[in-house]
Coordinates of C-alpha atoms in Angstrom, one line a residue:
M1 CA 87.0 115.4 102.7
A2 CA 90.7 115.6 103.0
D3 CA 93.3 117.6 104.8
I4 CA 95.9 119.2 102.6
R5 CA 99.1 121.2 103.2
F6 CA 101.0 123.1 100.6
E7 CA 104.8 123.0 100.9
Q8 CA 104.9 126.8 101.1
D9 CA 102.3 126.9 104.0
S10 CA 102.6 125.3 107.4
E11 CA 98.8 125.3 108.0
A12 CA 96.6 122.3 107.0
H13 CA 93.4 123.1 105.1
R14 CA 90.2 121.0 104.7
V15 CA 89.1 120.4 101.0
R16 CA 86.3 118.5 99.4
V17 CA 87.4 115.6 97.3
R18 CA 85.4 115.7 94.1
N19 CA 87.1 113.0 92.0
L20 CA 89.6 110.5 93.2
S21 CA 91.6 108.0 91.1
D22 CA 94.7 106.0 91.7
G23 CA 96.9 108.7 90.1
G24 CA 95.3 111.9 91.3
M25 CA 92.3 113.8 92.5
M26 CA 90.3 117.0 92.0
A27 CA 89.9 119.0 95.2
E28 CA 87.5 121.9 95.9
G29 CA 88.2 124.6 98.5
N30 CA 88.9 128.3 99.0
L31 CA 92.6 128.0 98.7
R32 CA 95.2 129.8 96.6
A33 CA 96.6 126.8 94.8
K34 CA 99.0 127.4 91.9
R35 CA 100.1 125.0 89.3
G36 CA 103.3 123.3 90.3
H37 CA 102.8 123.7 94.1
R38 CA 103.9 120.6 96.0
V39 CA 101.3 119.2 98.4
E40 CA 100.8 116.6 101.1
L41 CA 97.3 115.4 101.8
E42 CA 95.8 112.9 104.2
L43 CA 93.2 110.6 102.8
R44 CA 91.0 108.4 104.9
N45 CA 92.2 104.8 105.0
I46 CA 95.2 105.7 102.9
G47 CA 97.3 108.1 105.0
I48 CA 99.6 110.8 103.7
V49 CA 99.9 111.2 99.9
V50 CA 102.4 113.5 98.2
G51 CA 101.9 115.2 94.8
S52 CA 101.7 118.4 93.0
V53 CA 99.0 120.7 91.7
A54 CA 98.5 120.0 88.0
W55 CA 95.8 122.6 87.2
V56 CA 93.7 125.2 88.8
Q57 CA 90.2 126.5 87.8
D58 CA 88.3 128.8 90.2
N59 CA 88.1 127.1 93.6
R60 CA 88.9 123.6 92.1
F61 CA 92.3 122.2 91.4
G62 CA 93.8 118.9 90.3
I63 CA 96.5 117.0 92.1
A64 CA 98.8 114.5 90.4
F65 CA 100.1 112.0 93.0
D66 CA 103.8 111.1 93.0
N67 CA 102.9 107.4 93.6
E68 CA 99.6 105.6 92.8
I69 CA 97.2 104.7 95.6
D70 CA 94.4 102.3 95.9
S71 CA 91.5 104.7 95.4
Q72 CA 88.9 102.1 96.3
K73 CA 90.5 101.8 99.8
A74 CA 89.9 105.5 100.4
R75 CA 86.2 105.1 99.6
R76 CA 85.6 102.4 102.2
P77 CA 84.0 103.5 105.5
L78 CA 86.0 103.7 108.6
R79 CA 86.0 100.6 110.7
A80 CA 84.4 100.6 114.2
G81 CA 86.7 102.2 116.7
E82 CA 88.6 104.1 114.1
A83 CA 88.5 107.9 114.0
D84 CA 89.2 110.3 111.2
S85 CA 92.5 112.0 112.0
G86 CA 91.1 115.5 111.5
T87 CA 94.0 117.9 110.9
A88 CA 96.8 115.9 112.4
L89 CA 98.7 116.2 109.1
K90 CA 102.4 117.1 109.7
P91 CA 104.5 118.0 106.6
S92 CA 107.4 115.7 105.8
W93 CA 109.4 118.7 104.5
A94 CA 109.2 120.5 107.8
H95 CA 112.1 118.4 109.1
R96 CA 114.3 118.6 106.0
A97 CA 117.4 120.7 106.0
P98 CA 117.2 123.4 103.3
P99 CA 119.1 122.6 100.1
P100 CA 122.7 123.9 99.9
V101 CA 123.1 127.2 98.0
E102 CA 126.1 128.0 95.9
P103 CA 127.8 131.2 97.2
S104 CA 127.9 132.5 93.6
K105 CA 124.1 132.5 93.5
L106 CA 123.6 134.5 96.7
R107 CA 122.6 138.1 96.3
K108 CA 124.2 140.9 98.3
L109 CA 121.8 143.3 100.0

C-alpha cells in the first residue's frame, strides 16, 4: 500500500502497489488519474517520491518516478518500533508560490 496525492488535489489517497521498480510503479485504486498528472507518493522505507502518471487503464495506472529509487528497500519489512506513516503525506507544491503570469495572457471577464 502507498499514500498518493495528485498535484491538483489536496487530499491523500490510499492505493495498492501492484508492481514496483526503481523507475516507476503500477498502482490500483478508485481514483480519477489522468495521463500527465503530477503525483507525490509515500512509500514504506523510502519516503516521498515524485513522478507523473504515464498511463491509465480502468482502476490501474502507471507512475514514472522523476528519480530512481531502491525498490528493494521498499519491500523490506518495517523495523521494530517503526510505524507506517499512514496518511501524513504533505504535498511539496502546497508551499510553492504560483508561477508568474504574463499580463498579455490574462483573460478579461
